[in-house]
CSV table of C-alpha atoms and ligand atoms in Angstrom, one decimal:
chain,number,residue,atom,x,y,z
A,27,MET,CA,95.0,133.5,117.3
A,28,ASN,CA,94.9,129.9,116.0
A,29,PRO,CA,98.1,128.2,115.2
A,30,TYR,CA,97.0,127.3,111.6
A,31,GLN,CA,96.9,130.8,110.4
A,32,ASN,CA,100.5,131.1,111.6
A,33,LYS,CA,101.4,127.9,109.8
A,34,ARG,CA,99.9,129.0,106.6
A,35,ARG,CA,101.8,132.3,106.8
A,36,TRP,CA,105.0,130.4,107.3
A,37,LYS,CA,104.2,128.2,104.3
A,38,TYR,CA,103.7,131.2,102.0
A,39,LEU,CA,106.9,132.8,103.3
A,40,LEU,CA,108.9,129.7,102.8
A,41,LEU,CA,107.5,129.2,99.3
A,42,PHE,CA,108.3,132.8,98.5
A,43,PHE,CA,111.9,132.3,99.6
A,44,ALA,CA,112.2,129.0,97.7
A,45,ILE,CA,111.1,130.7,94.5
A,46,ILE,CA,113.5,133.6,95.1
A,47,ILE,CA,116.4,131.1,95.6
A,48,ALA,CA,115.5,129.0,92.6
A,49,ALA,CA,115.0,132.1,90.4
A,50,SER,CA,118.3,133.8,91.4
A,51,SER,CA,120.2,130.5,90.9
A,52,LEU,CA,118.7,130.2,87.4
A,53,TRP,CA,119.4,133.8,86.7
A,54,TYR,CA,123.0,133.6,87.8
A,55,THR,CA,123.8,130.5,85.8
A,56,ASP,CA,122.1,132.1,82.8
A,57,PHE,CA,124.4,135.1,83.3
A,58,LEU,CA,127.5,132.8,83.5
A,59,VAL,CA,126.3,130.8,80.4
A,60,GLU,CA,125.9,134.1,78.5
A,61,ARG,CA,129.4,135.2,79.3
A,62,ILE,CA,131.1,131.9,78.6
A,63,SER,CA,129.1,131.7,75.4
A,64,LYS,CA,130.5,135.1,74.3
A,65,SER,CA,134.0,134.1,75.1
A,66,GLU,CA,133.5,130.9,73.1
A,67,ARG,CA,132.4,133.0,70.2
A,68,THR,CA,135.6,135.1,70.4
A,69,ARG,CA,137.6,131.9,70.6
A,70,ALA,CA,135.9,130.5,67.5
A,71,GLU,CA,136.5,133.8,65.7
A,72,LEU,CA,140.2,133.8,66.6
A,73,TRP,CA,140.5,130.2,65.7
A,74,SER,CA,139.0,131.0,62.3
A,75,GLN,CA,141.4,133.9,61.8
A,76,SER,CA,144.5,131.8,62.6
A,77,PHE,CA,143.1,129.1,60.3
A,78,LYS,CA,142.8,131.7,57.6
A,79,LYS,CA,146.3,133.1,58.2
A,80,MET,CA,147.8,129.7,57.9
A,81,PHE,CA,146.7,129.6,54.3
A,82,GLU,CA,148.2,133.0,53.7
A,83,THR,CA,151.6,132.9,55.3
A,84,ASP,CA,154.9,131.3,54.1
A,85,ASP,CA,156.8,132.3,57.2
A,86,ASP,CA,157.7,129.1,59.2
A,87,GLU,CA,158.0,131.0,62.5
A,88,MET,CA,154.6,132.6,61.9
A,89,MET,CA,153.2,129.2,61.0
A,90,ASN,CA,154.4,127.7,64.3
A,91,TYR,CA,152.9,130.6,66.1
A,92,LEU,CA,149.6,130.2,64.3
A,93,PHE,CA,149.6,126.5,65.1
A,94,ALA,CA,150.1,127.2,68.7
A,95,VAL,CA,147.3,129.8,68.8
A,96,ARG,CA,145.0,127.6,66.8
A,97,ASP,CA,145.4,124.6,69.1
A,98,SER,CA,144.9,126.6,72.2
A,99,LEU,CA,141.6,127.9,71.1
A,100,VAL,CA,139.7,124.7,70.7
A,101,VAL,CA,136.0,124.9,70.4
A,102,PRO,CA,134.2,122.1,68.6
A,103,ALA,CA,133.9,123.4,65.0
A,104,ILE,CA,133.4,122.4,61.4
A,105,VAL,CA,134.5,124.4,58.3
A,106,THR,CA,132.5,124.1,55.1
A,107,ASN,CA,132.8,125.6,51.7
A,108,GLU,CA,130.2,127.4,49.7
A,109,LYS,CA,128.5,124.2,48.7
A,110,ASP,CA,128.2,123.2,52.3
A,111,SER,CA,130.8,120.3,52.0
A,112,ILE,CA,133.0,119.8,55.0
A,113,ILE,CA,136.6,121.0,54.5
A,114,THR,CA,137.9,120.3,58.0
A,115,TYR,CA,136.9,120.0,61.6
A,116,VAL,CA,138.2,120.5,65.1
A,117,ALA,CA,137.6,119.1,68.6
A,118,LEU,CA,135.2,116.4,67.4
A,119,ASP,CA,135.7,112.6,67.6
A,120,THR,CA,139.1,112.2,66.0
A,121,SER,CA,138.6,108.4,65.4
A,122,ARG,CA,136.1,109.2,62.7
A,123,THR,CA,136.4,110.8,59.3
A,124,TYR,CA,134.1,112.3,56.7
A,125,ASP,CA,136.6,111.6,54.0
A,126,LYS,CA,136.9,108.1,52.3
A,127,ILE,CA,140.6,108.7,51.6
A,128,GLU,CA,141.5,108.6,55.3
A,129,THR,CA,141.5,104.8,55.7
A,130,ASP,CA,143.0,104.7,59.2
A,131,LYS,CA,139.8,106.2,60.6
A,132,LYS,CA,136.2,105.1,60.7
A,133,TYR,CA,134.3,106.5,57.7
A,134,ASP,CA,131.3,108.0,59.3
A,135,PRO,CA,129.8,111.0,57.3
A,136,LYS,CA,126.5,110.7,59.2
A,137,TYR,CA,128.2,111.7,62.4
A,138,PHE,CA,129.5,114.9,60.8
A,139,VAL,CA,126.2,115.7,59.2
A,140,ARG,CA,124.6,115.4,62.6
A,141,GLU,CA,127.2,117.6,64.3
A,142,LEU,CA,127.0,120.2,61.6
A,143,LYS,CA,123.2,120.3,61.9
A,144,SER,CA,123.4,120.8,65.7
A,145,MET,CA,126.1,123.5,65.2
A,146,LYS,CA,124.0,125.4,62.7
A,147,SER,CA,121.1,125.4,65.1
A,148,GLN,CA,123.3,126.8,67.9
A,149,HIS,CA,125.3,129.7,66.5
A,150,GLN,CA,125.6,131.8,63.5
A,151,ALA,CA,128.5,130.8,61.2
A,152,ILE,CA,131.7,132.8,61.0
A,153,THR,CA,132.5,133.7,57.4
A,154,LEU,CA,136.0,133.3,56.1
A,155,GLU,CA,137.6,134.3,52.8
A,156,LEU,CA,140.0,131.5,51.9
A,157,ASN,CA,141.9,131.8,48.6
A,158,GLY,CA,139.2,134.0,47.2
A,159,LYS,CA,136.5,131.6,48.1
A,160,THR,CA,134.0,131.9,51.0
A,161,SER,CA,134.1,129.3,53.7
A,162,TYR,CA,132.0,129.0,56.8
A,163,VAL,CA,133.1,128.1,60.3
A,164,TYR,CA,130.3,126.5,62.4
A,165,TYR,CA,130.9,125.8,66.0
A,166,LYS,CA,129.0,124.5,69.0
A,167,ASP,CA,129.0,125.0,72.8
A,168,SER,CA,131.9,123.3,74.6
A,169,TYR,CA,131.0,120.3,76.7
A,170,LEU,CA,131.6,122.5,79.8
A,171,LEU,CA,129.1,125.1,78.6
A,172,THR,CA,126.4,122.5,77.8
A,173,GLN,CA,126.8,121.1,81.3
A,174,LEU,CA,126.6,124.5,82.8
A,175,ARG,CA,123.3,125.1,81.0
A,176,PHE,CA,121.7,122.0,82.5
A,177,PHE,CA,123.4,122.2,85.9
A,178,PRO,CA,120.9,124.4,87.8
A,179,TYR,CA,117.9,122.3,86.7
A,180,ILE,CA,119.5,119.1,87.8
A,181,GLN,CA,120.7,120.7,91.0
A,182,LEU,CA,117.3,122.2,91.8
A,183,SER,CA,115.6,118.9,91.1
A,184,VAL,CA,117.9,117.0,93.4
A,185,ILE,CA,117.4,119.6,96.1
A,186,ALA,CA,113.6,119.4,95.6
A,187,ILE,CA,113.6,115.6,95.8
A,188,PHE,CA,115.7,115.8,98.9
A,189,LEU,CA,113.4,118.3,100.6
A,190,ILE,CA,110.3,116.2,99.7
A,191,ILE,CA,111.8,113.1,101.2
A,192,ALA,CA,112.9,115.0,104.3
A,193,TYR,CA,109.5,116.6,104.7
A,194,THR,CA,107.6,113.3,104.4
A,195,THR,CA,110.0,111.6,106.8
A,196,PHE,CA,109.6,114.3,109.4
A,197,ASN,CA,105.9,114.5,108.9
A,198,SER,CA,105.3,110.8,109.4
A,199,SER,CA,107.5,110.8,112.5
A,200,ARG,CA,105.6,113.8,113.9
A,201,ARG,CA,102.4,112.0,113.1
A,202,SER,CA,103.4,108.9,115.0
A,203,GLU,CA,104.5,111.1,117.9
A,204,GLN,CA,101.0,112.7,117.9
A,205,ASN,CA,99.5,109.2,117.9
A,206,GLN,CA,101.4,108.2,120.9
A,207,VAL,CA,100.3,111.3,122.8
A,208,TRP,CA,96.7,110.7,121.9
A,209,VAL,CA,96.8,107.1,122.8
A,210,GLY,CA,98.9,107.5,125.9
A,211,LEU,CA,96.8,110.4,127.3
A,212,ALA,CA,93.5,108.5,126.6
A,213,LYS,CA,94.8,105.4,128.4
A,214,GLU,CA,96.0,107.4,131.3
A,215,THR,CA,92.7,109.2,131.6
A,216,ALA,CA,90.7,106.0,131.5
A,217,HIS,CA,92.9,104.4,134.0
A,218,GLN,CA,92.7,107.4,136.5
A,219,LEU,CA,88.9,107.6,136.1
A,220,GLY,CA,88.4,103.9,136.6
A,221,THR,CA,89.0,103.6,140.4
A,222,PRO,CA,86.9,106.5,141.6
A,223,ILE,CA,84.1,105.5,139.3
A,224,SER,CA,83.9,101.9,140.6
A,225,SER,CA,83.9,103.3,144.1
A,226,LEU,CA,81.1,105.7,143.3
A,227,MET,CA,79.1,102.8,141.9
A,228,ALA,CA,79.6,100.9,145.1
A,229,TRP,CA,78.6,104.0,147.2
A,230,VAL,CA,75.4,104.4,145.2
A,231,GLU,CA,74.5,100.8,145.9
A,232,LEU,CA,75.3,101.3,149.6
A,233,LEU,CA,73.1,104.4,149.7
A,234,LYS,CA,70.2,102.6,148.2
A,235,ASP,CA,70.5,99.8,150.8
A,236,LYS,CA,71.1,102.0,153.7
A,237,PHE,CA,68.1,104.3,153.2
A,238,ASN,CA,66.0,101.8,151.4
A,239,ALA,CA,65.8,104.3,148.6
A,240,GLU,CA,65.7,102.1,145.5
A,241,ASP,CA,63.4,104.5,143.6
A,242,ASP,CA,64.5,107.8,145.1
A,243,PRO,CA,64.8,110.3,142.2
A,244,LEU,CA,68.0,111.8,143.7
A,245,ILE,CA,69.7,108.5,143.8
A,246,LEU,CA,68.5,107.7,140.3
A,247,GLN,CA,70.0,111.0,139.0
A,248,MET,CA,73.2,110.2,140.8
A,249,GLU,CA,73.3,106.7,139.3
A,250,ASN,CA,72.7,108.2,135.8
A,251,ASP,CA,75.6,110.6,136.3
A,252,VAL,CA,77.9,107.8,137.5
A,253,LYS,CA,76.9,105.8,134.4
A,254,ARG,CA,77.7,108.7,132.2
A,255,LEU,CA,81.1,108.9,133.8
A,256,GLU,CA,81.5,105.3,133.1
A,257,ILE,CA,80.8,105.9,129.4
A,258,VAL,CA,83.4,108.7,129.3
A,259,ALA,CA,86.0,106.4,130.9
A,260,ASP,CA,85.0,103.7,128.4
A,261,ARG,CA,85.5,106.0,125.5
A,262,PHE,CA,88.9,107.0,126.6
A,263,SER,CA,89.9,103.4,127.1
A,264,LYS,CA,88.6,102.5,123.6
A,265,ILE,CA,90.7,105.4,122.1
A,266,GLY,CA,93.7,104.1,123.9
A,267,SER,CA,93.5,100.5,122.6
A,268,LYS,CA,92.5,98.8,119.4
A,269,PRO,CA,88.7,98.8,119.6
A,270,ILE,CA,86.6,95.8,118.6
A,271,LEU,CA,84.1,96.5,115.8
A,272,THR,CA,80.9,94.6,115.6
A,273,SER,CA,78.1,94.8,113.1
A,274,HIS,CA,75.2,97.1,114.0
A,275,SER,CA,72.3,98.9,112.3
A,276,VAL,CA,73.7,102.3,111.6
A,277,TYR,CA,70.2,103.8,111.8
A,278,GLU,CA,69.4,102.2,115.1
A,279,THR,CA,72.7,103.3,116.6
A,280,ILE,CA,72.3,106.9,115.6
A,281,LYS,CA,68.6,107.0,116.4
A,282,ASP,CA,69.3,105.7,120.0
A,283,TYR,CA,72.0,108.3,120.5
A,284,VAL,CA,69.9,111.2,119.0
A,285,ASP,CA,67.0,110.2,121.3
A,286,TYR,CA,69.4,110.3,124.3
A,287,PHE,CA,70.9,113.6,123.2
A,288,ARG,CA,67.7,115.6,122.2
A,289,VAL,CA,66.3,115.7,125.7
A,290,ARG,CA,69.5,117.3,126.9
A,291,VAL,CA,69.5,120.3,124.7
A,292,SER,CA,67.1,123.2,124.2
A,293,ASP,CA,63.7,122.2,122.8
A,294,LYS,CA,64.0,125.0,120.2
A,295,ILE,CA,66.1,122.5,118.2
A,296,GLU,CA,64.2,119.9,116.3
A,297,PHE,CA,65.9,116.5,115.5
A,298,VAL,CA,65.0,114.2,112.7
A,299,VAL,CA,66.6,110.9,111.8
A,300,THR,CA,65.7,109.3,108.4
A,301,GLY,CA,67.0,106.6,106.2
A,302,ASP,CA,67.4,103.0,105.6
A,303,GLU,CA,67.0,101.0,108.9
A,304,ASN,CA,68.5,97.9,107.5
A,305,GLN,CA,72.0,99.1,106.7
A,306,GLU,CA,74.7,97.5,108.9
A,307,ALA,CA,78.2,98.5,109.4
A,308,LEU,CA,81.1,97.4,111.6
A,309,LEU,CA,81.0,99.9,114.5
A,310,ASN,CA,82.5,100.4,117.9
A,311,ILE,CA,79.4,101.8,119.7
A,312,PRO,CA,81.0,103.9,122.4
A,313,LEU,CA,83.4,105.5,119.9
A,314,PHE,CA,80.8,106.0,117.2
A,315,ASP,CA,78.4,107.6,119.7
A,316,TRP,CA,81.2,109.9,120.5
A,317,VAL,CA,81.5,110.9,116.9
A,318,ILE,CA,77.7,111.6,116.7
A,319,GLU,CA,77.9,113.5,119.9
A,320,ASN,CA,80.7,115.8,118.7
A,321,ILE,CA,78.9,116.6,115.5
A,322,LEU,CA,75.6,117.1,117.2
A,323,LYS,CA,77.1,119.4,119.8
A,324,ASN,CA,78.8,121.4,117.1
A,325,ALA,CA,75.5,121.6,115.2
A,326,VAL,CA,73.8,122.8,118.4
A,327,ASN,CA,76.5,125.4,118.9
A,328,ALA,CA,76.2,126.6,115.3
A,329,ILE,CA,72.4,127.2,115.7
A,330,GLU,CA,71.6,130.3,117.5
A,331,GLY,CA,68.0,130.1,118.7
A,332,ARG,CA,65.6,128.0,116.7
A,333,GLY,CA,66.8,125.3,114.3
A,334,LYS,CA,66.8,121.8,112.9
A,335,ILE,CA,69.3,119.0,112.9
A,336,SER,CA,68.6,116.1,110.5
A,337,VAL,CA,70.5,112.9,110.1
A,338,ASN,CA,70.0,110.9,106.9
A,339,ILE,CA,71.4,107.4,106.4
A,340,VAL,CA,71.6,106.2,102.8
A,341,GLU,CA,73.3,103.3,101.1
A,342,ASN,CA,75.7,103.9,98.2
A,343,LEU,CA,75.0,100.7,96.3
A,344,VAL,CA,77.9,101.0,93.9
A,345,LYS,CA,80.7,100.9,96.5
A,346,GLU,CA,78.9,99.1,99.4
A,347,GLN,CA,79.2,102.2,101.5
A,348,ILE,CA,76.9,103.9,103.9
A,349,PHE,CA,76.6,107.7,103.8
A,350,VAL,CA,75.6,109.4,107.0
A,351,ASP,CA,74.6,113.0,106.3
A,352,ILE,CA,74.2,115.3,109.3
A,353,THR,CA,72.6,118.6,108.4
A,354,ASP,CA,72.1,121.6,110.6
A,355,THR,CA,70.5,125.0,110.0
A,356,GLY,CA,73.3,126.8,111.8
A,357,LYS,CA,75.7,129.6,110.9
A,358,GLY,CA,77.7,127.7,108.3
A,359,ILE,CA,81.4,127.3,107.6
A,360,PRO,CA,83.4,129.3,105.0
A,361,ARG,CA,84.7,127.1,102.2
A,362,SER,CA,88.3,128.0,103.1
A,363,LYS,CA,87.9,126.4,106.5
A,364,PHE,CA,86.4,123.1,105.3
A,365,ASP,CA,89.7,121.2,106.0
A,366,ALA,CA,91.1,123.4,108.8
A,367,ILE,CA,88.2,122.7,111.2
A,368,PHE,CA,89.4,119.1,111.4
A,369,GLN,CA,92.8,120.1,112.7
A,370,PRO,CA,93.5,119.9,116.4
A,371,GLY,CA,93.3,123.3,118.1
A,372,PHE,CA,91.1,124.9,115.4
A,373,THR,CA,88.1,126.6,117.1
A,374,THR,CA,86.0,129.7,116.6
A,375,ARG,CA,84.3,129.3,120.0
A,376,LYS,CA,85.4,131.4,123.0
A,377,ARG,CA,85.4,128.3,125.2
A,378,GLY,CA,86.3,125.7,122.6
A,379,TRP,CA,89.3,123.5,122.6
A,380,GLY,CA,89.1,122.6,118.9
A,381,LEU,CA,89.6,119.0,119.6
A,382,GLY,CA,86.1,117.6,118.8
A,383,LEU,CA,86.4,117.3,115.1
A,384,SER,CA,90.0,116.1,115.1
A,385,LEU,CA,89.0,113.4,117.5
A,386,THR,CA,86.0,112.6,115.3
A,387,LYS,CA,88.1,112.3,112.2
A,388,ARG,CA,90.5,110.0,114.0
A,389,ILE,CA,87.7,107.8,115.2
A,390,ILE,CA,86.2,107.6,111.7
A,391,GLU,CA,89.4,107.2,109.7
A,392,ASN,CA,91.7,105.2,112.0
A,393,TYR,CA,89.2,103.1,113.9
A,394,HIS,CA,86.4,102.6,111.4
A,395,ARG,CA,88.4,103.0,108.1
A,396,GLY,CA,85.9,105.6,106.9
A,397,GLN,CA,85.9,109.2,105.8
A,398,ILE,CA,84.4,112.4,107.1
A,399,PHE,CA,84.2,115.8,105.5
A,400,VAL,CA,82.1,118.9,105.1
A,401,LYS,CA,79.8,118.0,102.2
A,402,GLU,CA,78.4,121.4,101.8
A,403,SER,CA,77.9,124.6,103.9
A,404,GLU,CA,76.5,128.0,103.3
A,405,LEU,CA,77.0,130.9,105.6
A,406,GLU,CA,73.9,131.7,107.7
A,407,LYS,CA,72.1,128.8,106.0
A,408,GLY,CA,73.6,125.6,107.4
A,409,THR,CA,76.1,122.8,107.1
A,410,THR,CA,76.1,119.1,106.1
A,411,PHE,CA,78.8,116.8,107.3
A,412,ARG,CA,79.1,113.5,105.6
A,413,ILE,CA,80.5,110.3,107.1
A,414,ILE,CA,81.2,107.4,104.8
A,415,ILE,CA,81.6,103.9,106.3
A,416,LYS,CA,81.8,100.5,104.7
A,417,SER,CA,78.6,98.6,105.0
A,418,SER,CA,78.9,95.1,106.4
A,419,LEU,CA,76.3,92.3,106.1
A,420,LYS,CA,72.8,93.2,105.2
A,421,TYR,CA,70.7,93.4,108.3
A,422,VAL,CA,68.3,90.6,108.4
A,423,PRO,CA,65.6,90.9,111.0
A,424,THR,CA,65.2,87.7,113.0
A,425,THR,CA,61.7,86.2,112.7
B,530,LIG,N1,78.0,122.4,112.2
B,530,LIG,C1,78.9,123.4,112.2
B,530,LIG,N2,78.5,124.6,111.8
B,530,LIG,C2,79.4,125.7,111.8
B,530,LIG,N3,80.7,125.6,112.2
B,530,LIG,C3,81.1,124.4,112.7
B,530,LIG,C4,80.2,123.3,112.7
B,530,LIG,N4,80.9,122.2,113.2
B,530,LIG,C5,82.2,122.7,113.4
B,530,LIG,N5,82.3,124.0,113.1
B,530,LIG,C6,83.5,124.8,113.3
B,530,LIG,O1,84.6,124.0,113.5
B,530,LIG,C7,85.3,124.4,114.7
B,530,LIG,C8,86.0,123.2,115.3
B,530,LIG,O2,85.1,122.3,115.9
B,530,LIG,P1,85.5,121.3,117.0
B,530,LIG,O3,86.7,120.6,116.5
B,530,LIG,O4,84.4,120.5,117.5
B,530,LIG,O5,86.0,122.3,118.2
B,530,LIG,P2,85.2,123.2,119.2
B,530,LIG,O6,83.8,122.7,119.1
B,530,LIG,O7,85.9,123.1,120.5
B,530,LIG,O8,85.3,124.6,118.6
B,530,LIG,C9,84.2,125.1,115.5
B,530,LIG,O9,84.8,126.0,116.4
B,530,LIG,C10,83.4,125.8,114.5
B,530,LIG,O10,84.0,127.0,114.0
B,531,LIG,MG1,83.1,120.7,119.2
C-alpha cells in the first residue's frame, strides 16, 4: 500500500465534506432569506393597509393607533399613483425629496427614480384603492436582508482564503523540513562513509606493496569497488552541500556514464546514445551521473528480457535549453502515475524504496535548475523521460 493512494483518498474525502459544508451553509441562509423575505412582504402589506386606513378614518384615536402601527412596520417603500408618479415614500434617505415644494430638503428626483426601479425589480407591487383611485406600493428588501443574502458568499470566501494561506504556509514549512532531512541524512552518510573508505584505500595500497601485487586482478577488483564506494560517498556529500557546477559536454558526460553502466547489466539490453556532441551545460558530474544512473536502472527494471535504451541529446534553440530524452522499451507507466512516480515512497517494485526518481527530481530541479518529467509512455511499449537543462557556452573544441 503506498501512502499516496491514501493521501488522494483523504483529499477526495475532505473535498466532499467541504462541498457539503458550503452547500448546507448556502442552503440554510437561503432558507432564512426566504422566511425573512416573506415576513417583510407581510409588513409591507400591513403598512399599506394602515396607510390606506389613515385616509379613511376620522377617529383621532384610531389615527394615533394607525400611526403607531405604520411606523413600526418600516420597510423601504415608495407609493405611486396610476401614472407612476410618486405620492410618498418611507424608510428612504429623508434628507432628499422628489418634490420641488419641499425646500428644506435636497431636490433629487433621480434618487427616487433609481430606488423605484430597484424596488420594481425586486418585488411585485401591493395594490391599494385610495379614494377610488388605484395606487401601488413598491418596497425593497431591508438592509438586513440584503446583507444576509450576501453574507454566506463573503463568509465562505474568507474561509477559503484563510484555508489557502494556512495550507501553503504548512506546505512550505513541511517542505523545508523535508529538505533538512535530506540534506542532514546525506551529510551524515557521507561523513560516516568517509573514514572507513580512506582506510580501505590505504589497506589496498599496503596489500599491493606487501605482496608485490600491482597487477593482481583480485586487488584491481578490490580497488575498483573501493573507488565505487568513494563515488557513493562523494554523491552524498554533494547532496548535503551546495554543489559546484561546471560546464561540460552533456553528450560526453552521458556517453561516459552509459559506457560504464552498460557492461554492468544484462547484454540483452542494447544502449544507444545519440545527439549533438557540442552542447554544454553547467553540471555537477557526480550528481548528474546519479540522475542518469537512476533513470537507466529504472529503465532496466522496466524491461523484462530483451530491450533497448536510447538517450538522445538535442538543443532547443529557441530557449537555449538542452533536452535529454531517455527512452526504453519497457512496460510503460500509466498516465495517471506520471506525477506520482516522482514522489518519495512511490514504487511498484517488490524491493524498491521509491526514492530514485524523487532524488533525481531534486538533483535536476534544485541543483541544476532544470526540469524532469515523463514525456510519453505507453503500456507494454515503453517510456520516454525528458530532462531539460539550460545550455551554457557553446562547446568549442580546442585545436
Ligand atoms: N522507465 C520506467 N518504466 C516504467 N516504470 C517506471 C520507469 N521508471 C520509473 N518507473 C516507475 O516509477 C516507480 C518509482 O521509481 P523510483 O523512484 O526509481 O523507485 P524504485 O525504483 O525504488 O521503485 C517505479 O517503481 C516504477 O513503477
Ligand atoms: Mg529506481
